[in-house]
XYZ file of N, CA and C in Angstrom:
300
model
N -31.403 -19.670 2.257
C -32.328 -19.569 3.584
C -33.117 -19.834 3.908
N -33.762 -19.882 4.868
C -34.224 -21.510 5.851
C -35.201 -21.166 6.136
N -36.460 -21.057 5.990
C -37.546 -20.635 6.679
C -38.197 -21.445 7.680
N -39.134 -21.169 8.295
C -40.288 -21.665 9.500
C -41.696 -22.217 8.847
N -41.532 -23.605 9.156
C -42.244 -24.381 8.121
C -43.535 -24.632 9.405
N -44.699 -23.563 9.802
C -45.697 -24.519 10.827
C -46.372 -26.480 9.914
N -46.508 -27.368 11.188
C -46.550 -27.992 10.885
C -47.711 -28.163 12.022
N -48.654 -29.616 11.981
C -49.507 -30.031 12.209
C -49.429 -31.303 13.633
N -49.889 -31.594 13.954
C -48.617 -33.064 15.536
C -49.338 -33.883 14.651
N -50.052 -35.163 13.686
C -51.095 -35.963 13.778
C -50.548 -37.601 14.589
N -49.151 -38.179 14.648
C -49.523 -38.387 16.078
C -47.504 -39.194 15.795
N -47.556 -39.151 17.181
C -46.305 -38.441 17.921
C -45.905 -39.849 19.002
N -44.198 -39.923 18.217
C -43.551 -41.062 18.841
C -42.631 -40.722 20.078
N -41.731 -41.425 20.667
C -39.985 -41.054 20.867
C -39.712 -39.579 21.005
N -38.843 -39.666 18.958
C -38.209 -38.384 18.497
C -38.980 -38.686 17.505
N -39.472 -38.548 16.825
C -40.087 -37.998 15.535
C -41.979 -38.208 15.691
N -42.272 -37.306 15.100
C -43.950 -36.935 14.492
C -44.274 -37.081 13.236
N -44.948 -37.342 13.391
C -46.223 -37.336 11.822
C -46.676 -36.490 11.703
N -46.699 -35.039 11.133
C -47.175 -34.110 10.601
C -47.672 -33.934 9.679
N -48.891 -33.057 10.001
C -49.598 -32.443 8.159
C -48.595 -31.018 8.719
N -48.261 -30.653 7.375
C -48.247 -29.592 6.930
C -48.920 -28.434 5.637
N -48.100 -27.933 4.673
C -48.414 -27.052 3.396
C -47.983 -28.284 2.382
N -46.857 -29.039 2.351
C -47.068 -29.705 1.357
C -48.089 -31.415 1.251
N -48.467 -31.482 2.799
C -48.911 -32.766 2.905
C -47.738 -33.702 4.388
N -48.560 -34.938 4.776
C -47.723 -35.531 5.340
C -45.892 -35.237 5.953
N -45.373 -35.315 6.647
C -43.669 -34.947 7.388
C -43.516 -35.569 8.502
N -42.306 -36.638 8.873
C -41.782 -37.001 9.814
C -40.838 -35.480 9.844
N -40.948 -35.295 11.081
C -40.688 -34.392 11.336
C -40.098 -34.565 13.001
N -38.514 -34.137 13.598
C -38.041 -34.720 14.280
C -38.541 -33.651 15.670
N -38.439 -34.169 17.005
C -39.546 -33.625 17.542
C -37.823 -33.399 19.009
N -36.645 -33.558 19.365
C -35.616 -33.659 19.583
C -36.051 -32.065 21.214
N -35.549 -31.312 20.430
C -35.753 -29.911 21.105
C -37.114 -29.819 21.250
N -38.007 -30.365 21.055
C -39.380 -29.507 21.840
C -39.963 -30.896 22.265
N -39.772 -31.702 22.387
C -39.747 -33.221 23.600
C -41.660 -33.841 22.394
N -41.923 -34.198 23.109
C -43.404 -35.150 22.379
C -44.426 -34.063 23.161
N -45.095 -34.677 21.690
C -45.892 -33.808 21.741
C -47.430 -33.823 21.691
N -48.991 -33.375 21.836
C -50.186 -34.296 21.550
C -50.709 -33.594 19.764
N -51.936 -34.826 19.846
C -51.554 -34.185 18.497
C -52.337 -33.158 18.711
N -52.180 -32.138 17.839
C -53.114 -30.722 16.908
C -52.356 -29.986 17.432
N -51.409 -29.849 18.666
C -50.145 -28.945 18.446
C -49.208 -28.298 17.125
N -49.816 -27.446 17.185
C -48.745 -26.723 15.699
C -46.605 -26.366 15.909
N -46.363 -27.162 15.496
C -44.786 -26.763 15.273
C -44.526 -25.816 14.680
N -42.766 -25.262 14.706
C -42.883 -24.658 13.593
C -41.603 -25.551 13.781
N -40.437 -25.509 11.765
C -39.984 -26.526 12.161
C -38.917 -26.288 11.132
N -37.489 -26.604 10.738
C -36.764 -26.248 9.919
C -35.639 -26.952 9.929
N -36.143 -27.286 8.707
C -35.236 -28.516 8.194
C -35.839 -29.175 8.824
N -36.841 -30.072 8.333
C -37.634 -30.819 8.787
C -37.856 -30.748 10.208
N -37.098 -30.596 11.719
C -37.009 -30.682 12.718
C -37.704 -29.367 13.424
N -38.418 -29.942 14.609
C -39.348 -29.185 14.954
C -38.305 -27.619 15.951
N -38.328 -26.758 16.219
C -37.426 -25.516 17.208
C -39.052 -24.880 18.126
N -40.010 -25.049 17.320
C -40.837 -24.377 18.758
C -42.843 -25.082 18.032
N -43.084 -24.763 19.478
C -44.273 -24.615 19.834
C -44.978 -23.018 20.074
N -46.159 -23.976 18.948
C -46.752 -22.515 18.871
C -48.314 -22.395 18.584
N -49.428 -21.237 18.967
C -50.091 -21.005 19.160
C -50.806 -21.830 16.860
N -52.056 -22.277 17.091
C -52.527 -21.939 16.492
C -52.520 -20.589 15.266
N -52.421 -19.808 15.512
C -53.028 -18.486 15.330
C -51.844 -17.939 14.941
N -50.307 -17.957 15.468
C -49.611 -17.553 14.827
C -48.624 -18.726 13.536
N -49.275 -20.098 13.574
C -49.281 -21.077 12.428
C -49.543 -20.560 10.958
N -51.430 -19.785 12.128
C -51.903 -19.145 10.276
C -51.433 -18.145 9.964
N -50.378 -17.365 10.581
C -49.917 -15.853 10.695
C -48.154 -16.298 9.537
N -48.133 -17.792 9.513
C -46.278 -18.508 9.264
C -47.648 -18.187 8.028
N -48.277 -19.773 7.511
C -49.052 -19.874 6.407
C -49.080 -18.818 5.943
N -50.219 -18.066 5.852
C -50.658 -16.169 5.383
C -49.443 -15.746 4.769
N -48.489 -15.526 5.304
C -46.906 -15.726 5.195
C -46.375 -16.128 3.729
N -46.849 -17.338 3.862
C -45.386 -18.377 3.087
C -46.129 -18.439 1.666
N -48.038 -18.045 1.896
C -48.531 -17.925 0.335
C -48.357 -16.390 -0.487
N -48.106 -16.016 0.718
C -47.941 -14.215 0.465
C -46.740 -14.439 -0.772
N -45.227 -15.128 0.110
C -44.608 -15.255 -0.854
C -44.762 -16.293 -2.637
N -45.088 -17.226 -1.863
C -45.528 -18.111 -3.453
C -46.345 -16.999 -4.183
N -47.149 -16.653 -4.036
C -48.265 -15.323 -4.688
C -47.394 -14.160 -5.750
N -46.160 -14.331 -4.592
C -44.681 -12.702 -5.163
C -44.319 -13.275 -5.989
N -43.557 -14.683 -6.049
C -43.204 -16.126 -6.561
C -43.597 -16.074 -8.158
N -45.488 -16.665 -8.177
C -45.932 -15.866 -9.337
C -46.277 -15.043 -9.864
N -45.657 -13.698 -9.567
C -46.180 -12.585 -10.420
C -47.074 -11.636 -9.785
N -47.647 -11.814 -8.938
C -48.752 -11.710 -8.201
C -48.510 -10.105 -7.418
N -49.261 -8.539 -7.302
C -48.427 -7.247 -6.889
C -50.035 -6.869 -5.712
N -50.466 -7.452 -5.348
C -51.156 -6.905 -4.491
C -51.848 -7.546 -3.458
N -51.190 -7.819 -2.137
C -51.186 -8.767 -1.528
C -51.312 -8.595 -0.043
N -52.510 -8.044 0.278
C -54.067 -7.525 2.022
C -54.152 -7.913 1.689
N -54.882 -9.439 0.994
C -55.683 -10.777 1.287
C -54.271 -11.156 3.116
N -53.858 -11.145 1.988
C -52.420 -12.264 3.049
C -51.941 -11.607 3.865
N -52.229 -10.321 4.245
C -52.205 -9.424 6.119
C -53.034 -8.633 6.047
N -53.829 -9.287 6.872
C -55.627 -8.591 7.475
C -55.303 -7.580 7.373
N -54.013 -8.169 8.854
C -54.146 -7.807 10.196
C -53.060 -6.079 9.904
N -52.595 -5.955 9.182
C -52.068 -4.834 8.921
C -52.306 -3.172 7.964
N -53.588 -3.718 7.666
C -54.887 -2.527 7.585
C -54.837 -2.194 8.862
N -54.330 -1.515 10.294
C -55.185 -0.412 11.431
C -53.133 -0.052 11.533
N -53.302 1.286 12.265
C -52.406 2.127 12.370
C -51.115 0.829 13.727
N -50.387 1.048 13.179
C -49.328 0.187 13.887
C -49.151 0.926 15.203
N -48.640 -0.204 16.693
C -48.880 0.385 17.895
C -47.293 0.351 18.248
N -46.990 1.306 18.596
C -45.210 0.980 19.969
C -45.681 0.267 20.653
N -44.496 -0.581 20.936
C -44.768 -1.339 21.831
C -44.732 -1.050 23.973
N -44.830 -1.297 24.017
C -45.754 -0.447 25.177
C -44.501 0.149 26.289
N -43.713 -0.462 26.526
C -41.723 -0.073 26.674
C -40.720 1.017 25.677
N -41.855 1.412 24.882
C -40.997 2.560 23.129
C -41.723 3.808 24.030
N -43.109 3.860 24.639
C -43.674 4.528 23.869
C -43.743 5.100 25.537
N -43.734 7.116 25.242
C -43.110 8.491 26.612
C -44.222 8.776 27.367
N -44.259 8.653 27.812
C -45.114 9.695 28.208
C -45.597 11.288 28.744
N -45.467 11.762 28.053
C -44.721 13.627 28.719
C -46.279 15.103 29.878
N -46.214 14.923 30.264
C -46.381 15.853 31.275
C -46.695 16.832 30.552
């Protein structure tokens, strides 16, 4: 299984960036996303950036990864990791039907 891990760019070179992630500093291949300024968040798979993401998405992915760690440690109450799920789900606009 391959998981996307969010990392924040600390310094960027031509092909690699020094980033900070869940497990400390890592070197990330940035050839698919190009050079990025410090502070940019990247979603990485196997130490290669695949997508530039907003900080909010990075936080949500990190929360989900923390939930996986909690489950692995035997925890069963995961509500703290998914605060945005305590609301009624909404259908996307294109799936909603209006009836006269």
